Amino acid sequence: MELWKFSILFFSAALGGLAIFLVKNDKSQLLKLILSFSGAYLFAITVLHLIPDAYSGTDGHEIGIYILVGFLLQIFLEQFSEGVEHGHIHKHHHAQAFPYGIMISLCLHAFLEGMPLAKDHHNEFIFGIALHHIPAAFALASILVQNHLKKGSIVFYLILFAMMAPLGYWVSLGLSNGTIGSVEAYFNKIMGIVIGIFLHISTTILFESSADHKINKRKMLAVLLGIGIALIGFYAGHSH
């Protein structure tokens, strides 16, 4: 993985979480706009890039099954993560124990997203992962603060989460270069699972971040900006 790709994946999550120490007042409205932008961008790159690519292989007839598996897997993971993947922050009035379910499910989620990067892929995919990890890391950090962890421990767990997507890439690359098999044999299937995860997360962000499912002007602008940037990348990529 090129250094710039690793840096984007790692520092987007790490800095997104560390920002919790800089926030002195309620930034919920700003967070909702960031979520709207990232959700729209994530949905757009999934439709424009990931789905067509996943169906382009010889196993395209069964990719839909893996998309459904990814969608259902995300529903299952959210039973433990409480929706932190899409920036939801819940108040834990009795939060003293470490939130193992949230941490494990978030790390598994990020690990799976990093695996398809072993095959040379669109840069938009990397930016999509990075963008939605920012609010996810911030929400994770908020929960760790609520659980009264020491600052050093919070930084450690944020770094651990930030390493998961690059780790998924490295494991996938090792599989493709080793004796287990070629990345071509499983890449589209893993991509199908990631597509299902992305479809669930992006649509949840877009619908749940609005009161009564109504989009105000500021949120609409953020959504259009996210889709617009994805479209620019799409046409720029196809013009070469």
PDB file of C-alpha atoms in Angstrom:
ATOM      1  CA  MET A   1       0.000   0.000   0.000  1.00  0.00           C
ATOM      2  CA  GLU A   2       1.370   3.362  -1.019  1.00  0.00           C
ATOM      3  CA  LEU A   3       2.265   5.615   1.907  1.00  0.00           C
ATOM      4  CA  TRP A   4      -0.354   8.225   0.988  1.00  0.00           C
ATOM      5  CA  LYS A   5      -3.142   5.614   1.016  1.00  0.00           C
ATOM      6  CA  PHE A   6      -2.051   4.304   4.415  1.00  0.00           C
ATOM      7  CA  SER A   7      -1.806   7.879   5.718  1.00  0.00           C
ATOM      8  CA  ILE A   8      -5.338   8.754   4.579  1.00  0.00           C
ATOM      9  CA  LEU A   9      -6.878   5.620   6.067  1.00  0.00           C
ATOM     10  CA  PHE A  10      -4.954   5.816   9.328  1.00  0.00           C
ATOM     11  CA  PHE A  11      -4.978   9.541  10.060  1.00  0.00           C
ATOM     12  CA  SER A  12      -8.622  10.105   9.058  1.00  0.00           C
ATOM     13  CA  ALA A  13      -9.713   7.681  11.773  1.00  0.00           C
ATOM     14  CA  ALA A  14      -7.031   8.636  14.303  1.00  0.00           C
ATOM     15  CA  LEU A  15      -7.502  12.396  13.994  1.00  0.00           C
ATOM     16  CA  GLY A  16     -11.289  12.057  13.771  1.00  0.00           C
ATOM     17  CA  GLY A  17     -11.233  10.333  17.155  1.00  0.00           C
ATOM     18  CA  LEU A  18      -8.618  12.577  18.744  1.00  0.00           C
ATOM     19  CA  ALA A  19     -10.773  15.592  17.862  1.00  0.00           C
ATOM     20  CA  ILE A  20     -12.875  14.671  20.896  1.00  0.00           C
ATOM     21  CA  PHE A  21     -10.206  16.347  23.067  1.00  0.00           C
ATOM     22  CA  LEU A  22     -10.588  19.615  21.131  1.00  0.00           C
ATOM     23  CA  VAL A  23     -14.375  19.884  21.266  1.00  0.00           C
ATOM     24  CA  LYS A  24     -15.463  22.104  24.137  1.00  0.00           C
ATOM     25  CA  ASN A  25     -19.095  22.527  23.192  1.00  0.00           C
ATOM     26  CA  ASP A  26     -21.865  20.759  21.299  1.00  0.00           C
ATOM     27  CA  LYS A  27     -20.924  20.208  17.661  1.00  0.00           C
ATOM     28  CA  SER A  28     -23.865  17.925  16.844  1.00  0.00           C
ATOM     29  CA  GLN A  29     -25.116  20.079  13.935  1.00  0.00           C
ATOM     30  CA  LEU A  30     -21.681  20.165  12.321  1.00  0.00           C
ATOM     31  CA  LEU A  31     -21.330  16.414  12.836  1.00  0.00           C
ATOM     32  CA  LYS A  32     -24.682  15.854  11.107  1.00  0.00           C
ATOM     33  CA  LEU A  33     -23.512  17.845   8.071  1.00  0.00           C
ATOM     34  CA  ILE A  34     -20.268  15.857   7.919  1.00  0.00           C
ATOM     35  CA  LEU A  35     -22.288  12.658   8.201  1.00  0.00           C
ATOM     36  CA  SER A  36     -24.630  13.763   5.408  1.00  0.00           C
ATOM     37  CA  PHE A  37     -21.699  14.547   3.124  1.00  0.00           C
ATOM     38  CA  SER A  38     -19.900  11.281   3.869  1.00  0.00           C
ATOM     39  CA  GLY A  39     -23.098   9.229   3.559  1.00  0.00           C
ATOM     40  CA  ALA A  40     -23.930  10.733   0.165  1.00  0.00           C
ATOM     41  CA  TYR A  41     -20.351  10.303  -1.078  1.00  0.00           C
ATOM     42  CA  LEU A  42     -20.244   6.708   0.173  1.00  0.00           C
ATOM     43  CA  PHE A  43     -23.555   5.865  -1.494  1.00  0.00           C
ATOM     44  CA  ALA A  44     -22.483   7.496  -4.767  1.00  0.00           C
ATOM     45  CA  ILE A  45     -19.138   5.685  -5.072  1.00  0.00           C
ATOM     46  CA  THR A  46     -20.863   2.409  -4.199  1.00  0.00           C
ATOM     47  CA  VAL A  47     -23.333   2.852  -7.061  1.00  0.00           C
ATOM     48  CA  LEU A  48     -20.895   4.388  -9.565  1.00  0.00           C
ATOM     49  CA  HIS A  49     -17.792   2.277  -8.935  1.00  0.00           C
ATOM     50  CA  LEU A  50     -18.094  -0.658  -6.574  1.00  0.00           C
ATOM     51  CA  ILE A  51     -21.298  -2.342  -7.801  1.00  0.00           C
ATOM     52  CA  PRO A  52     -20.346  -2.286 -11.533  1.00  0.00           C
ATOM     53  CA  ASP A  53     -16.877  -3.635 -10.730  1.00  0.00           C
ATOM     54  CA  ALA A  54     -18.169  -6.409  -8.479  1.00  0.00           C
ATOM     55  CA  TYR A  55     -20.575  -7.624 -11.187  1.00  0.00           C
ATOM     56  CA  SER A  56     -17.932  -7.503 -13.926  1.00  0.00           C
ATOM     57  CA  GLY A  57     -16.271 -10.811 -13.033  1.00  0.00           C
ATOM     58  CA  THR A  58     -17.187 -14.360 -13.965  1.00  0.00           C
ATOM     59  CA  ASP A  59     -18.921 -14.790 -10.599  1.00  0.00           C
ATOM     60  CA  GLY A  60     -21.172 -11.768 -11.185  1.00  0.00           C
ATOM     61  CA  HIS A  61     -24.315 -13.914 -11.107  1.00  0.00           C
ATOM     62  CA  GLU A  62     -23.847 -14.616  -7.378  1.00  0.00           C
ATOM     63  CA  ILE A  63     -22.538 -11.241  -6.168  1.00  0.00           C
ATOM     64  CA  GLY A  64     -26.028 -10.202  -5.094  1.00  0.00           C
ATOM     65  CA  ILE A  65     -25.940 -12.947  -2.469  1.00  0.00           C
ATOM     66  CA  TYR A  66     -22.782 -11.484  -0.934  1.00  0.00           C
ATOM     67  CA  ILE A  67     -24.264  -7.972  -1.007  1.00  0.00           C
ATOM     68  CA  LEU A  68     -27.191  -9.308   1.016  1.00  0.00           C
ATOM     69  CA  VAL A  69     -24.758 -11.052   3.383  1.00  0.00           C
ATOM     70  CA  GLY A  70     -22.896  -7.760   3.895  1.00  0.00           C
ATOM     71  CA  PHE A  71     -26.151  -5.878   4.493  1.00  0.00           C
ATOM     72  CA  LEU A  72     -27.304  -8.442   7.080  1.00  0.00           C
ATOM     73  CA  LEU A  73     -23.813  -8.581   8.637  1.00  0.00           C
ATOM     74  CA  GLN A  74     -23.951  -4.832   9.237  1.00  0.00           C
ATOM     75  CA  ILE A  75     -27.350  -5.196  10.900  1.00  0.00           C
ATOM     76  CA  PHE A  76     -25.851  -7.894  13.134  1.00  0.00           C
ATOM     77  CA  LEU A  77     -22.751  -5.839  13.972  1.00  0.00           C
ATOM     78  CA  GLU A  78     -24.900  -2.864  14.961  1.00  0.00           C
ATOM     79  CA  GLN A  79     -26.486  -4.948  17.699  1.00  0.00           C
ATOM     80  CA  PHE A  80     -23.087  -4.620  19.410  1.00  0.00           C
ATOM     81  CA  SER A  81     -21.726  -1.346  17.998  1.00  0.00           C
ATOM     82  CA  GLU A  82     -24.953   0.622  18.633  1.00  0.00           C
ATOM     83  CA  GLY A  83     -24.611   2.412  15.292  1.00  0.00           C
ATOM     84  CA  VAL A  84     -21.224   3.999  15.958  1.00  0.00           C
ATOM     85  CA  GLU A  85     -20.254   3.190  12.324  1.00  0.00           C
ATOM     86  CA  HIS A  86     -22.510   5.994  11.160  1.00  0.00           C
ATOM     87  CA  GLY A  87     -21.682   8.452  13.907  1.00  0.00           C
ATOM     88  CA  HIS A  88     -24.378   7.669  16.443  1.00  0.00           C
ATOM     89  CA  ILE A  89     -23.431   8.602  19.978  1.00  0.00           C
ATOM     90  CA  HIS A  90     -25.519   7.180  22.801  1.00  0.00           C
ATOM     91  CA  LYS A  91     -25.418   8.305  26.413  1.00  0.00           C
ATOM     92  CA  HIS A  92     -24.416   5.495  28.752  1.00  0.00           C
ATOM     93  CA  HIS A  93     -25.593   6.511  32.194  1.00  0.00           C
ATOM     94  CA  HIS A  94     -24.127   3.401  33.809  1.00  0.00           C
ATOM     95  CA  ALA A  95     -21.091   3.210  31.589  1.00  0.00           C
ATOM     96  CA  GLN A  96     -18.194   1.990  33.708  1.00  0.00           C
ATOM     97  CA  ALA A  97     -17.226  -1.269  31.965  1.00  0.00           C
ATOM     98  CA  PHE A  98     -15.213  -1.259  28.753  1.00  0.00           C
ATOM     99  CA  PRO A  99     -17.526  -1.397  25.682  1.00  0.00           C
ATOM    100  CA  TYR A 100     -16.060  -4.605  24.200  1.00  0.00           C
ATOM    101  CA  GLY A 101     -18.971  -5.179  21.813  1.00  0.00           C
ATOM    102  CA  ILE A 102     -18.623  -1.737  20.258  1.00  0.00           C
ATOM    103  CA  MET A 103     -14.837  -1.973  19.932  1.00  0.00           C
ATOM    104  CA  ILE A 104     -14.761  -5.486  18.461  1.00  0.00           C
ATOM    105  CA  SER A 105     -17.569  -4.901  15.962  1.00  0.00           C
ATOM    106  CA  LEU A 106     -16.058  -1.588  14.811  1.00  0.00           C
ATOM    107  CA  CYS A 107     -12.635  -3.166  14.299  1.00  0.00           C
ATOM    108  CA  LEU A 108     -14.121  -6.106  12.369  1.00  0.00           C
ATOM    109  CA  HIS A 109     -16.112  -3.661  10.261  1.00  0.00           C
ATOM    110  CA  ALA A 110     -13.006  -1.599   9.384  1.00  0.00           C
ATOM    111  CA  PHE A 111     -10.917  -4.738   8.770  1.00  0.00           C
ATOM    112  CA  LEU A 112     -13.411  -6.047   6.196  1.00  0.00           C
ATOM    113  CA  GLU A 113     -13.481  -2.690   4.425  1.00  0.00           C
ATOM    114  CA  GLY A 114      -9.712  -2.740   4.006  1.00  0.00           C
ATOM    115  CA  MET A 115      -9.495  -6.198   2.442  1.00  0.00           C
ATOM    116  CA  PRO A 116     -10.561  -5.290  -1.135  1.00  0.00           C
ATOM    117  CA  LEU A 117      -7.790  -2.679  -1.279  1.00  0.00           C
ATOM    118  CA  ALA A 118      -5.289  -5.499  -1.970  1.00  0.00           C
ATOM    119  CA  LYS A 119      -6.399  -5.310  -5.574  1.00  0.00           C
ATOM    120  CA  ASP A 120      -5.540  -2.049  -7.321  1.00  0.00           C
ATOM    121  CA  HIS A 121      -8.758  -0.131  -6.965  1.00  0.00           C
ATOM    122  CA  HIS A 122     -10.319   3.259  -7.358  1.00  0.00           C
ATOM    123  CA  ASN A 123      -8.941   5.994  -5.132  1.00  0.00           C
ATOM    124  CA  GLU A 124     -12.568   6.977  -4.478  1.00  0.00           C
ATOM    125  CA  PHE A 125     -12.965   3.785  -2.446  1.00  0.00           C
ATOM    126  CA  ILE A 126     -10.114   4.821  -0.143  1.00  0.00           C
ATOM    127  CA  PHE A 127     -11.581   8.297   0.346  1.00  0.00           C
ATOM    128  CA  GLY A 128     -15.008   6.775   0.989  1.00  0.00           C
ATOM    129  CA  ILE A 129     -13.652   4.569   3.775  1.00  0.00           C
ATOM    130  CA  ALA A 130     -11.645   7.454   5.227  1.00  0.00           C
ATOM    131  CA  LEU A 131     -14.598   9.852   5.202  1.00  0.00           C
ATOM    132  CA  HIS A 132     -16.990   7.638   7.089  1.00  0.00           C
ATOM    133  CA  HIS A 133     -14.316   6.576   9.585  1.00  0.00           C
ATOM    134  CA  ILE A 134     -13.983  10.196  10.768  1.00  0.00           C
ATOM    135  CA  PRO A 135     -17.418  10.428  12.471  1.00  0.00           C
ATOM    136  CA  ALA A 136     -17.207   6.757  13.485  1.00  0.00           C
ATOM    137  CA  ALA A 137     -13.920   7.371  15.310  1.00  0.00           C
ATOM    138  CA  PHE A 138     -15.317  10.531  16.910  1.00  0.00           C
ATOM    139  CA  ALA A 139     -18.342   8.604  18.160  1.00  0.00           C
ATOM    140  CA  LEU A 140     -16.091   5.813  19.452  1.00  0.00           C
ATOM    141  CA  ALA A 141     -13.926   8.338  21.298  1.00  0.00           C
ATOM    142  CA  SER A 142     -17.047   9.912  22.820  1.00  0.00           C
ATOM    143  CA  ILE A 143     -18.152   6.541  24.171  1.00  0.00           C
ATOM    144  CA  LEU A 144     -14.697   5.834  25.594  1.00  0.00           C
ATOM    145  CA  VAL A 145     -14.761   9.235  27.326  1.00  0.00           C
ATOM    146  CA  GLN A 146     -18.198   8.418  28.744  1.00  0.00           C
ATOM    147  CA  ASN A 147     -16.753   5.191  30.100  1.00  0.00           C
ATOM    148  CA  HIS A 148     -14.163   7.261  31.998  1.00  0.00           C
ATOM    149  CA  LEU A 149     -11.110   5.727  30.352  1.00  0.00           C
ATOM    150  CA  LYS A 150      -7.820   7.490  30.832  1.00  0.00           C
ATOM    151  CA  LYS A 151      -6.627   9.675  27.960  1.00  0.00           C
ATOM    152  CA  GLY A 152      -3.751   7.306  27.188  1.00  0.00           C
ATOM    153  CA  SER A 153      -6.127   4.345  26.915  1.00  0.00           C
ATOM    154  CA  ILE A 154      -8.463   6.297  24.628  1.00  0.00           C
ATOM    155  CA  VAL A 155      -5.571   7.180  22.321  1.00  0.00           C
ATOM    156  CA  PHE A 156      -4.470   3.517  22.278  1.00  0.00           C
ATOM    157  CA  TYR A 157      -7.908   2.215  21.262  1.00  0.00           C
ATOM    158  CA  LEU A 158      -8.310   4.929  18.625  1.00  0.00           C
ATOM    159  CA  ILE A 159      -4.964   3.950  17.099  1.00  0.00           C
ATOM    160  CA  LEU A 160      -6.047   0.298  17.198  1.00  0.00           C
ATOM    161  CA  PHE A 161      -9.253   1.162  15.316  1.00  0.00           C
ATOM    162  CA  ALA A 162      -7.324   3.336  12.840  1.00  0.00           C
ATOM    163  CA  MET A 163      -5.015   0.388  12.031  1.00  0.00           C
ATOM    164  CA  MET A 164      -7.838  -2.012  11.142  1.00  0.00           C
ATOM    165  CA  ALA A 165      -8.446  -0.938   7.524  1.00  0.00           C
ATOM    166  CA  PRO A 166      -4.702  -0.995   6.642  1.00  0.00           C
ATOM    167  CA  LEU A 167      -4.437  -4.345   8.462  1.00  0.00           C
ATOM    168  CA  GLY A 168      -7.283  -5.739   6.363  1.00  0.00           C
ATOM    169  CA  TYR A 169      -5.365  -4.703   3.265  1.00  0.00           C
ATOM    170  CA  TRP A 170      -2.126  -6.328   4.456  1.00  0.00           C
ATOM    171  CA  VAL A 171      -3.850  -9.619   5.376  1.00  0.00           C
ATOM    172  CA  SER A 172      -5.639  -9.709   2.033  1.00  0.00           C
ATOM    173  CA  LEU A 173      -2.388  -8.969   0.208  1.00  0.00           C
ATOM    174  CA  GLY A 174      -0.676 -11.771   2.123  1.00  0.00           C
ATOM    175  CA  LEU A 175      -3.395 -14.208   1.109  1.00  0.00           C
ATOM    176  CA  SER A 176      -3.094 -13.231  -2.526  1.00  0.00           C
ATOM    177  CA  ASN A 177       0.698 -13.633  -2.508  1.00  0.00           C
ATOM    178  CA  GLY A 178       0.790 -16.840  -0.451  1.00  0.00           C
ATOM    179  CA  THR A 179      -0.335 -20.411  -0.773  1.00  0.00           C
ATOM    180  CA  ILE A 180      -3.951 -19.894   0.294  1.00  0.00           C
ATOM    181  CA  GLY A 181      -5.029 -18.645  -3.101  1.00  0.00           C
ATOM    182  CA  SER A 182      -5.187 -15.762  -5.499  1.00  0.00           C
ATOM    183  CA  VAL A 183      -6.939 -12.531  -4.642  1.00  0.00           C
ATOM    184  CA  GLU A 184      -8.909 -12.917  -7.862  1.00  0.00           C
ATOM    185  CA  ALA A 185     -10.697 -15.928  -6.403  1.00  0.00           C
ATOM    186  CA  TYR A 186     -12.328 -14.053  -3.552  1.00  0.00           C
ATOM    187  CA  PHE A 187     -11.987 -10.341  -4.307  1.00  0.00           C
ATOM    188  CA  ASN A 188     -15.444  -9.791  -5.832  1.00  0.00           C
ATOM    189  CA  LYS A 189     -17.122 -11.784  -3.059  1.00  0.00           C
ATOM    190  CA  ILE A 190     -15.468  -9.666  -0.363  1.00  0.00           C
ATOM    191  CA  MET A 191     -16.329  -6.566  -2.370  1.00  0.00           C
ATOM    192  CA  GLY A 192     -19.955  -7.725  -2.428  1.00  0.00           C
ATOM    193  CA  ILE A 193     -19.943  -7.941   1.381  1.00  0.00           C
ATOM    194  CA  VAL A 194     -18.379  -4.471   1.635  1.00  0.00           C
ATOM    195  CA  ILE A 195     -20.983  -3.106  -0.823  1.00  0.00           C
ATOM    196  CA  GLY A 196     -23.765  -4.465   1.407  1.00  0.00           C
ATOM    197  CA  ILE A 197     -22.132  -2.821   4.444  1.00  0.00           C
ATOM    198  CA  PHE A 198     -21.744   0.477   2.574  1.00  0.00           C
ATOM    199  CA  LEU A 199     -25.344   0.463   1.319  1.00  0.00           C
ATOM    200  CA  HIS A 200     -26.631  -0.055   4.854  1.00  0.00           C
ATOM    201  CA  ILE A 201     -24.383   2.588   6.411  1.00  0.00           C
ATOM    202  CA  SER A 202     -24.876   5.262   3.739  1.00  0.00           C
ATOM    203  CA  THR A 203     -28.663   4.965   3.588  1.00  0.00           C
ATOM    204  CA  THR A 204     -28.896   4.874   7.388  1.00  0.00           C
ATOM    205  CA  ILE A 205     -26.824   8.059   7.604  1.00  0.00           C
ATOM    206  CA  LEU A 206     -28.996   9.841   5.043  1.00  0.00           C
ATOM    207  CA  PHE A 207     -32.317   8.878   6.626  1.00  0.00           C
ATOM    208  CA  GLU A 208     -31.555   8.815  10.344  1.00  0.00           C
ATOM    209  CA  SER A 209     -29.605  12.077  10.499  1.00  0.00           C
ATOM    210  CA  SER A 210     -32.750  14.017   9.561  1.00  0.00           C
ATOM    211  CA  ALA A 211     -35.615  14.860  11.904  1.00  0.00           C
ATOM    212  CA  ASP A 212     -38.809  13.260  10.546  1.00  0.00           C
ATOM    213  CA  HIS A 213     -36.747  12.171   7.508  1.00  0.00           C
ATOM    214  CA  LYS A 214     -36.903  15.741   6.151  1.00  0.00           C
ATOM    215  CA  ILE A 215     -33.790  17.249   4.595  1.00  0.00           C
ATOM    216  CA  ASN A 216     -33.139  20.928   5.286  1.00  0.00           C
ATOM    217  CA  LYS A 217     -31.239  23.207   2.920  1.00  0.00           C
ATOM    218  CA  ARG A 218     -27.865  22.820   4.639  1.00  0.00           C
ATOM    219  CA  LYS A 219     -28.095  19.052   4.647  1.00  0.00           C
ATOM    220  CA  MET A 220     -29.268  19.003   1.026  1.00  0.00           C
ATOM    221  CA  LEU A 221     -26.219  21.078   0.098  1.00  0.00           C
ATOM    222  CA  ALA A 222     -23.955  18.607   1.924  1.00  0.00           C
ATOM    223  CA  VAL A 223     -25.631  15.666   0.151  1.00  0.00           C
ATOM    224  CA  LEU A 224     -25.340  17.284  -3.274  1.00  0.00           C
ATOM    225  CA  LEU A 225     -21.703  18.165  -2.585  1.00  0.00           C
ATOM    226  CA  GLY A 226     -20.912  14.555  -1.658  1.00  0.00           C
ATOM    227  CA  ILE A 227     -22.619  13.173  -4.762  1.00  0.00           C
ATOM    228  CA  GLY A 228     -21.104  15.908  -6.939  1.00  0.00           C
ATOM    229  CA  ILE A 229     -17.541  15.119  -5.865  1.00  0.00           C
ATOM    230  CA  ALA A 230     -18.164  11.405  -6.500  1.00  0.00           C
ATOM    231  CA  LEU A 231     -19.494  12.228  -9.989  1.00  0.00           C
ATOM    232  CA  ILE A 232     -16.462  14.399 -10.754  1.00  0.00           C
ATOM    233  CA  GLY A 233     -14.183  11.521  -9.808  1.00  0.00           C
ATOM    234  CA  PHE A 234     -16.292   9.130 -11.881  1.00  0.00           C
ATOM    235  CA  TYR A 235     -16.134  11.183 -15.085  1.00  0.00           C
ATOM    236  CA  ALA A 236     -12.493  12.137 -14.527  1.00  0.00           C
ATOM    237  CA  GLY A 237     -11.607   8.463 -14.209  1.00  0.00           C
ATOM    238  CA  HIS A 238     -13.475   7.542 -17.384  1.00  0.00           C
ATOM    239  CA  SER A 239     -11.959  10.386 -19.402  1.00  0.00           C
ATOM    240  CA  HIS A 240      -8.469   8.815 -19.295  1.00  0.00           C
TER     241      HIS A 240
END
